[in-house]
Short mmCIF file of C-alpha atoms in Angstrom, two decimals:
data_model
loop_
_atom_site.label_atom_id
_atom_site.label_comp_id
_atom_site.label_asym_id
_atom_site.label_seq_id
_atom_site.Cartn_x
_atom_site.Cartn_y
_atom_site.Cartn_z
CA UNK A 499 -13.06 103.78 65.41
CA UNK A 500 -10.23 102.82 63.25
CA UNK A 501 -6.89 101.85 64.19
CA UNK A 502 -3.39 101.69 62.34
CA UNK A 503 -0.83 100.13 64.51
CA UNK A 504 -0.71 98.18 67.91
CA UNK A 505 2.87 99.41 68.92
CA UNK A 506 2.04 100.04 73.46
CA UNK A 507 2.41 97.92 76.07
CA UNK A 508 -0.49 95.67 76.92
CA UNK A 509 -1.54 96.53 80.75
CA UNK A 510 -4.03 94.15 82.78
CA UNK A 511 -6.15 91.82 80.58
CA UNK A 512 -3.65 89.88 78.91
CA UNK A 513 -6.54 86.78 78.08
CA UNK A 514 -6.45 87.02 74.34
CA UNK A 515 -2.67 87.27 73.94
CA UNK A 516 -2.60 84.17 76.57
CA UNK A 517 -5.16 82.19 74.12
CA UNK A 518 -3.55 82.64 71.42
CA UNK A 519 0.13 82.35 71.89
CA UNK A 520 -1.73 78.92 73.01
CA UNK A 521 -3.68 78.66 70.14
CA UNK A 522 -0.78 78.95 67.58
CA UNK A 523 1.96 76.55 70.27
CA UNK A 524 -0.87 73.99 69.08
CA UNK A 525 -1.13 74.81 65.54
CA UNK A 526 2.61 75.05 64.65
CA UNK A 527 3.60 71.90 67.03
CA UNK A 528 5.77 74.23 69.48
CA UNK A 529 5.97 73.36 73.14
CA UNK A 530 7.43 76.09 75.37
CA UNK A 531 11.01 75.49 75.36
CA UNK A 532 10.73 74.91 71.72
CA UNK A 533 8.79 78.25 71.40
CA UNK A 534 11.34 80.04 73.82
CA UNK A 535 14.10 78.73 71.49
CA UNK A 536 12.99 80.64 68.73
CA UNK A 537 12.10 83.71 70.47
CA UNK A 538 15.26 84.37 71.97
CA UNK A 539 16.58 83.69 68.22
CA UNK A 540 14.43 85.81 66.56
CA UNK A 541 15.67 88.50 69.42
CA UNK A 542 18.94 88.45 69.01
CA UNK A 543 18.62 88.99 64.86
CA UNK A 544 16.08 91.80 65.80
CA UNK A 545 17.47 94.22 69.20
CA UNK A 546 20.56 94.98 70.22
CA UNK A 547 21.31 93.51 73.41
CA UNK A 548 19.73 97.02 75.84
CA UNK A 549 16.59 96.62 74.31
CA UNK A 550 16.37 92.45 73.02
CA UNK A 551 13.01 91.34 75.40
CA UNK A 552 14.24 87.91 77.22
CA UNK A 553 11.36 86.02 76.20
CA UNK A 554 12.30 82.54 78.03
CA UNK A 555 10.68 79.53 79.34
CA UNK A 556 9.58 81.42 82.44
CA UNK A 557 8.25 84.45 81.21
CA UNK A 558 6.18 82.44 78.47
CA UNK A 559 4.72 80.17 81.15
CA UNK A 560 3.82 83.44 82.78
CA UNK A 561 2.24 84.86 80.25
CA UNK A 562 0.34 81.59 79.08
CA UNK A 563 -1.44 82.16 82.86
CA UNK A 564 -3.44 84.63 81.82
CA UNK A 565 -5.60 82.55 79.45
CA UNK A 566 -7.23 80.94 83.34
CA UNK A 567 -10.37 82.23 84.56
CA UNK A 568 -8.79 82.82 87.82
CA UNK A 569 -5.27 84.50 86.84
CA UNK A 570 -2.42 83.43 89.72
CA UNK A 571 -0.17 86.01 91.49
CA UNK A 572 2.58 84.63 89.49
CA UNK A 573 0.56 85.65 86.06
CA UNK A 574 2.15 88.38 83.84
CA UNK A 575 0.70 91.72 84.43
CA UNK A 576 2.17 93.62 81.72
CA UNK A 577 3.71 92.73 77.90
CA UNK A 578 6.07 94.89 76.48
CA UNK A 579 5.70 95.89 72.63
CA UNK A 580 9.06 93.98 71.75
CA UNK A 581 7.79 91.10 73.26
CA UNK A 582 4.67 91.38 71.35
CA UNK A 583 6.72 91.88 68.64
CA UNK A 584 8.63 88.76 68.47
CA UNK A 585 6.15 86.24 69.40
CA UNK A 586 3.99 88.09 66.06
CA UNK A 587 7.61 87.60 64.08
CA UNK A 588 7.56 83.61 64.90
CA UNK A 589 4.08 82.79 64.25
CA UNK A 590 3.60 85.30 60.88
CA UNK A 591 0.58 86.69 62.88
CA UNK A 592 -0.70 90.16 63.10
CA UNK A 593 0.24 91.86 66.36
CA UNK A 594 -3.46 93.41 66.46
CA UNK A 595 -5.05 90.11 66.51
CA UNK A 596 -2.17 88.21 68.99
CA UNK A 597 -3.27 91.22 71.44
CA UNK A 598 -7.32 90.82 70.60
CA UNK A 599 -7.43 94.45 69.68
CA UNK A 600 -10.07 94.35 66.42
CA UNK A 601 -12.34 92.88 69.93
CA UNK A 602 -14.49 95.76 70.99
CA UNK A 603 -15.81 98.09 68.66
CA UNK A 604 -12.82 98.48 66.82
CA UNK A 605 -11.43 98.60 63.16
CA UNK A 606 -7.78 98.06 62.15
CA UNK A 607 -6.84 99.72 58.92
CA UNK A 608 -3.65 98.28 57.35
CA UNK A 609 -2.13 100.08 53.55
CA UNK A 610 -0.33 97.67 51.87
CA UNK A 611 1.58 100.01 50.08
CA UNK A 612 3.24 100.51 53.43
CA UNK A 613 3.48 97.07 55.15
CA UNK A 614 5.14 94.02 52.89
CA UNK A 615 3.61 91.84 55.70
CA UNK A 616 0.10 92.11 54.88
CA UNK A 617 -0.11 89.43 52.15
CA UNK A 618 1.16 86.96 55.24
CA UNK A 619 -1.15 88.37 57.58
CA UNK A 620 -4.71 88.21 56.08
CA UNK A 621 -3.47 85.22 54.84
CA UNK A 622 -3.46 83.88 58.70
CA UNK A 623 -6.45 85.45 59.73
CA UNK A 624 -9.05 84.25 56.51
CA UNK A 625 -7.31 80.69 57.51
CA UNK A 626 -7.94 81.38 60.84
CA UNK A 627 -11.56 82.58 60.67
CA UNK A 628 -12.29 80.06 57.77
CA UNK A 629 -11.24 77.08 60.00
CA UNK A 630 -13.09 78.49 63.41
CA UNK A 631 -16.76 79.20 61.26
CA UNK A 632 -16.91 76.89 58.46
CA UNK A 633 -17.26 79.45 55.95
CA UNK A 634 -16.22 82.74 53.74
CA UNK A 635 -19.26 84.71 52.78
CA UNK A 636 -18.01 87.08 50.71
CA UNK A 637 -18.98 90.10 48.40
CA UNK A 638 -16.54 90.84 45.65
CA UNK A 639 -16.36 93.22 42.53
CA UNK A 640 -14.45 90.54 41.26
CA UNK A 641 -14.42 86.79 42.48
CA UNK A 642 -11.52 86.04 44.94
CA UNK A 643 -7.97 85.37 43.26
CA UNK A 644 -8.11 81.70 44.11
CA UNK A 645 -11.27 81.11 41.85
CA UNK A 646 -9.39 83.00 38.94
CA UNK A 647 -6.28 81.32 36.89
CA UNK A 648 -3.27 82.65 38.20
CA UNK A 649 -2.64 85.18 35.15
CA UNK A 650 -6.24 86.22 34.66
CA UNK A 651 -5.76 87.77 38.55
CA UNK A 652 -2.17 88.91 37.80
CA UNK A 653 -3.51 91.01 34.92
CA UNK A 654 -6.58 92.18 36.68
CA UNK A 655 -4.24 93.46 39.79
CA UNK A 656 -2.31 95.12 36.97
CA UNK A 657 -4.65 96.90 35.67
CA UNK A 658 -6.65 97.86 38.89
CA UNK A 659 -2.94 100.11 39.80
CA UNK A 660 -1.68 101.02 36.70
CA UNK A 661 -3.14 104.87 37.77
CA UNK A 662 -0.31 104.14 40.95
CA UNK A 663 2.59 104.05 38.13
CA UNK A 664 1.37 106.63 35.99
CA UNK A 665 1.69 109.22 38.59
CA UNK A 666 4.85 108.05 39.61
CA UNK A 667 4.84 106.02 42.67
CA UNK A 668 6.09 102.48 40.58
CA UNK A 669 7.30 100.83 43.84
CA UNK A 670 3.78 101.50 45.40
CA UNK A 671 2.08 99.46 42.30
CA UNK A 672 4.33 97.14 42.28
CA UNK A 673 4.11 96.23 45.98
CA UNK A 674 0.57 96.18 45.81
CA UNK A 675 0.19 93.76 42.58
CA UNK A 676 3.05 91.12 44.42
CA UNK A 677 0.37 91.94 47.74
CA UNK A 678 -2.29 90.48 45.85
CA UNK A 679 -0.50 87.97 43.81
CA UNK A 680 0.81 86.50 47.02
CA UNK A 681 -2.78 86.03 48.98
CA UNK A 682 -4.42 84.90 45.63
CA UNK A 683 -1.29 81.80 45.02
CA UNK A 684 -1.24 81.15 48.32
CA UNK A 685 -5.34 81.29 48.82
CA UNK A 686 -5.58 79.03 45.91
CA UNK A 687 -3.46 76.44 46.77
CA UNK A 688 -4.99 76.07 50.35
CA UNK A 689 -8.76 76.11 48.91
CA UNK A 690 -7.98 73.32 46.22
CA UNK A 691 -5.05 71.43 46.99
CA UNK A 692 -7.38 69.07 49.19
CA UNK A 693 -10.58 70.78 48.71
CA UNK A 694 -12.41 66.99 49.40
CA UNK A 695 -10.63 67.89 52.93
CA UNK A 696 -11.49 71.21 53.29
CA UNK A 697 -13.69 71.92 56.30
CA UNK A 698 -15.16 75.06 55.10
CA UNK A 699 -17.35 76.52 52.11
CA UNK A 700 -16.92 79.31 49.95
CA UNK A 701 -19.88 81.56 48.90
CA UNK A 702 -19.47 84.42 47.10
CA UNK A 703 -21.57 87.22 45.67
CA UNK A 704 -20.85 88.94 42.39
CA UNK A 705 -22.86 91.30 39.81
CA UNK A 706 -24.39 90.36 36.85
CA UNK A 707 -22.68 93.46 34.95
CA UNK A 708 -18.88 92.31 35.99
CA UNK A 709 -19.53 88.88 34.57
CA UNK A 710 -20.66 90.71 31.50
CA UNK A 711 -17.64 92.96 31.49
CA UNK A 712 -15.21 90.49 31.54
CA UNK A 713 -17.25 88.36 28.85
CA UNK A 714 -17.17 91.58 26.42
CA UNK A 715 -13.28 93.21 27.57
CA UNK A 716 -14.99 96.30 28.79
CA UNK A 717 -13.32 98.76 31.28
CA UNK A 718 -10.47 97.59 33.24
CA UNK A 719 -10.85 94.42 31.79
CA UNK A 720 -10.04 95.68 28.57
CA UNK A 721 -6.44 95.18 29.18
CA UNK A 722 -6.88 91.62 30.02
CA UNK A 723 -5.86 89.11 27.18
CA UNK A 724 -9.25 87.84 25.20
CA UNK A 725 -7.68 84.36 25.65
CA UNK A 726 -6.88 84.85 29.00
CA UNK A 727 -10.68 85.68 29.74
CA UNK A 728 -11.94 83.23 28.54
CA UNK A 729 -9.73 80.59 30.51
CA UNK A 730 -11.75 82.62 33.57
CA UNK A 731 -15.29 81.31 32.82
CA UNK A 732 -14.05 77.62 31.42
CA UNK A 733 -11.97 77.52 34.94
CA UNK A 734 -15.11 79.20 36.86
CA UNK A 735 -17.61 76.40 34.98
CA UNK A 736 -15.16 73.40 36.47
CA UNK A 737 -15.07 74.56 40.10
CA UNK A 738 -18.79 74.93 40.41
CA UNK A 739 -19.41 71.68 38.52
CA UNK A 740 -17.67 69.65 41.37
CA UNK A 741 -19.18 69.27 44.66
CA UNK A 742 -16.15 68.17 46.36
CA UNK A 743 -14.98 72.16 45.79
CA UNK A 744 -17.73 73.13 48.02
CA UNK A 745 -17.93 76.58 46.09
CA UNK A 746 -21.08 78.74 45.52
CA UNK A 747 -21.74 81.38 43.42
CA UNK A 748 -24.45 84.22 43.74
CA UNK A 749 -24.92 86.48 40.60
CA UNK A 750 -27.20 89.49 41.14
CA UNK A 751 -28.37 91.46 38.54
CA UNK A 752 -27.22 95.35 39.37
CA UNK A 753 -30.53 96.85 39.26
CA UNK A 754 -31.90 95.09 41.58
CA UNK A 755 -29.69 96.18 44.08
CA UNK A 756 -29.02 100.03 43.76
CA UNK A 757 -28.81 101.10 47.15
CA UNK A 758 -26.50 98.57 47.89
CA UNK A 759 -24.02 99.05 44.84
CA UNK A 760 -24.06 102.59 46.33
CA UNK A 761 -23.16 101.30 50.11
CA UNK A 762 -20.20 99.15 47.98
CA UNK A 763 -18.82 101.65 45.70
CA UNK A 764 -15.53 102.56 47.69
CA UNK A 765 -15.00 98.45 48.44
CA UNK A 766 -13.53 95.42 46.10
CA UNK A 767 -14.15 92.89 48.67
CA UNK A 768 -16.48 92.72 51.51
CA UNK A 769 -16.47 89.93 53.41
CA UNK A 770 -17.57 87.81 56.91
CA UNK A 771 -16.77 84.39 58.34
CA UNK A 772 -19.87 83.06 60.88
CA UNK A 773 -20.36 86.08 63.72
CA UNK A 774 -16.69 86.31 64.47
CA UNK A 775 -14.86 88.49 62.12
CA UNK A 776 -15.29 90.58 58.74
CA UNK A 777 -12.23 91.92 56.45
CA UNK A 778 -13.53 94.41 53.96
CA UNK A 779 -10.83 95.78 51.37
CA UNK A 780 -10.58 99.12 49.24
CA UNK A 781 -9.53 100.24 45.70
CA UNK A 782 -6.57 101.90 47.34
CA UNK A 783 -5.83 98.89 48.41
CA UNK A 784 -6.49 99.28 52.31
CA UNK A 785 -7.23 96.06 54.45
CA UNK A 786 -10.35 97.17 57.08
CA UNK A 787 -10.93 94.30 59.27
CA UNK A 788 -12.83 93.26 62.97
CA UNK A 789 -13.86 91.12 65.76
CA UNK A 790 -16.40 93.06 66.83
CA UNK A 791 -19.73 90.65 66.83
CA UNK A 792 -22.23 93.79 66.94
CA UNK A 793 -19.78 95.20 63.48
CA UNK A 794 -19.32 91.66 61.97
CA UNK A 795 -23.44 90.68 62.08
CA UNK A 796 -24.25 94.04 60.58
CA UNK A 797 -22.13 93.20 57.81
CA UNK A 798 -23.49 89.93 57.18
CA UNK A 799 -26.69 91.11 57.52
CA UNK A 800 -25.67 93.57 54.12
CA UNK A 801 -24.34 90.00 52.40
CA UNK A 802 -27.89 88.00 53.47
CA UNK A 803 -29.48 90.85 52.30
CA UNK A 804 -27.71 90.90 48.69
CA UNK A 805 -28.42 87.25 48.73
CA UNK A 806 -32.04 87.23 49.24
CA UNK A 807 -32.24 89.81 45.91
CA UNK A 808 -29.89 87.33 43.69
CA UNK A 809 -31.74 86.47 40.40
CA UNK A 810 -28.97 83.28 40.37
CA UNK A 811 -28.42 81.25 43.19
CA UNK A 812 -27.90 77.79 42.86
CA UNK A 813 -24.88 76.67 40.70
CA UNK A 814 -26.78 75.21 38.28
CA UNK A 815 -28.25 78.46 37.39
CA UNK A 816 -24.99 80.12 37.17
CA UNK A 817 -23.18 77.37 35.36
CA UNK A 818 -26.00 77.79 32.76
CA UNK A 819 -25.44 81.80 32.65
CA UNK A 820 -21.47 81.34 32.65
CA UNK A 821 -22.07 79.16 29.97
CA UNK A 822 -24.63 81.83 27.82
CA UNK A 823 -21.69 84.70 28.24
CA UNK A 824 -18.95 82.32 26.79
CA UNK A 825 -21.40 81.34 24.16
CA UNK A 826 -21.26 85.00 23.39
CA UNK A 827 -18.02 85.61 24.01
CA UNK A 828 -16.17 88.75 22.38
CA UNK A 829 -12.49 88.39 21.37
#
C-alpha cells in the first residue's frame, strides 16, 4: 500500500518519533532547550498565533518519553500534525520517516514535480541508511549522479525531461532537473570529499548496453556533448582505480537478464541499504521508498540476484571493459 502524505495526528505509539527526534538532538548537537529554541522560532515564522503548536522544553521532554520500554504517565499520548511539522522543518527530515510510517508494510510515494523538498529529504534518508548499514546496493539505468561529472548528469537530467517542456509544463522540468542536480552535488561531495573516511561502500549494478550507449551517443544520450562523454568513462576509470573510494561496479550483459530488465522497465534507480530500507525511483520522476524488512529483503534479493548473472564483477574487469569502449569511442 502506497502512501502520499503523513498530514494526522499520531495517536498511541509515539516510539519512533521519540527515537528519532533523539536520534537527530545527537546528530545536529541540539540539547532540549537548544532544540525548543528553534522550534518555537520556526513556529512563529510558520502559524499564526491560534494555531502556532508550543513546542517547549516540557512538551519535548514529554515526547522524548516515549522512546522507554516502559512509557511514564507523564509520556505524550498524542502529537499534533503542526508539531510534527516543525520538528521535520528544523531537522530537514521527512515527516513520514520522523513518525516511522514507511515501518509496516508500507510505501511512501513522493512527485517531485510537486514537493521542492525532496532533493533535501532523500538526501537525509540515503545518509541516514548509508551510515546505519554500511552500504548502497544499488541498481541504476544510469550510475548515480555522484559517480558522473557534474555536467555529464546535468545533461543527462536534461534530456531524460525534455518530453516535460515540450508539452508545456516548463516549471515541472525544470524543478525536476534542479531535483536531481541537487541530490547528485550534494551526493557527490559527501561520497568523495573524505571518501578514506567514509564508513560505507558503494556497489552498483548497471547494463552492458547503457555503457555502450553512452560510448556510441545513442538515444537519450545523443544529446549529451561527445566531449562531455567521454570525461564520464576517464572519471568512472579513476574512481574504481582507487581503493580508498570503496566503489564497485557490476556490468551485466542485457541478455542475460531478460526477465529482470522486464521487472525494471518503469524504474531508473532501484536501490537497498542492509535489511532496513529500499528507495526505488521512476522515469516520472516519483521517489517510492520503505522500512518494511519483509519489502526491503525482497528487493535485495532482485539486486543479489542481478549480481550473481553479472558477466563483470570485480573492478578490474570493468576498468578493462571501460577502457575497450573509450578505445572505441564515437565522437
Amino acid at each position: 500500500m502506497a502512501q502520499t502524505s503523513a498530514g494526522g495526528a499520531i495517536n498511541g505509539n509515539l516510539f519512533y518519533l521519540a527515537k528519532r527526534i533523539r536520534s537527530e538532538m545527537r546528530k545536529n548537537k541540539l540539547s532540549i532547550t537548544a532544540l525548543a529554541k528553534q522550534c518555537k522560532e520556526l513556529s512563529e515564522d510558520l502559524y499564526d498565533a491560534q494555531e502556532r503548536p508550543n513546542i517547549n522544553r516540557e512538551r519535548i521532554s514529554k515526547i522524548l518519553m516515549n522512546e522507554q520500554p516502559r512509557v511514564g504517565k507523564g509520556a505524550a499520548k498524542v502529537v499534533s500534525p503542526q508539531e510534527v511539522f516543525v520538528l521535520s522543518k528544523v531537522f530537514n527530515a521527512p515527516r513520514e520517516w520522523l513518525t516511522g510510517q514507511a515501518k509496516n508494510d508500507t510505501l511512501i510515494l513522493w512527485d517531485a514535480m510537486s514537493n521542492p523538498e525532496t532533493a533535501a529529504h532523500i538526501f537525509h534518508l540515503l545518509a541516514e541508511y548509508e551510515e546505519r548499514t554500511g552500504e548502497l546496493f544499488i541498481w541504476g539505468e544510469t550510475l548515480l549522479c555522484s559517480l558522473t561529472p557534474p555536467e555529464f548528469s546535468h545533461q543527462l537530467h536534461l534530456a531524460m525531461f525534455e518530453e516535460l517542456g515540450e508539452i508545456g509544463l516548463t516549471e515541472q522540468m525544470k524543478q525536476l532537473v534542479e531535483t536531481y542536480d541537487a541530490v547528485g552535488d550534494k551526493r557527490r561531495k559527501r561520497t568523495f570529499e573524505n571518501a578514506e573516511k567514509r564508513r560505507w561502500e558503494i556497489k552498483q549494478i548497471i547494463f552492458l548496453s547503457e555503457l555502450q550507449k553512452i560510448a556510441d551517443g545513442k538515444q537519450i544520450y545523443s544529446q549529451i556533448n561527445p566531449s562531455v562523454r567521454r570525461k564520464y568513462f576517464d572519471n568512472l576509470i579513476g574512481i574504481l582505480k582507487t581503493d580508498k573510494n570503496k566503489v564497485k561496479i557490476i556490468v551485466v550483459k542485457d541478455e542475460d537478464v531478460a526477465e529482470y530488465k522486464n521487472f525494471l522497465r518503469d524504474f531508473d534507480r532501484f536501490s537497498v541499504n542492509g535489511d532496513k530500507f529500499s528507495l526505488c525511483s521512476s522515469h516520472s520522476g516519483r521517489q517510492i521508498w520503505t522500512e518494511d524488512k519483509t519489502t526491503v529483503l525482497r528487493n535485495r534479493k532482485v539486486l543479489t540476484q542481478l549480481e550473481n548473472l553479472a558477466a563483470y564483477r570485480q573492478n578490474e574487469q570493468v576498468i578493462d571493459l571501460l577502457v575497450q569502449l573509450r578505445a572505441g569511442f564515437c565522437s
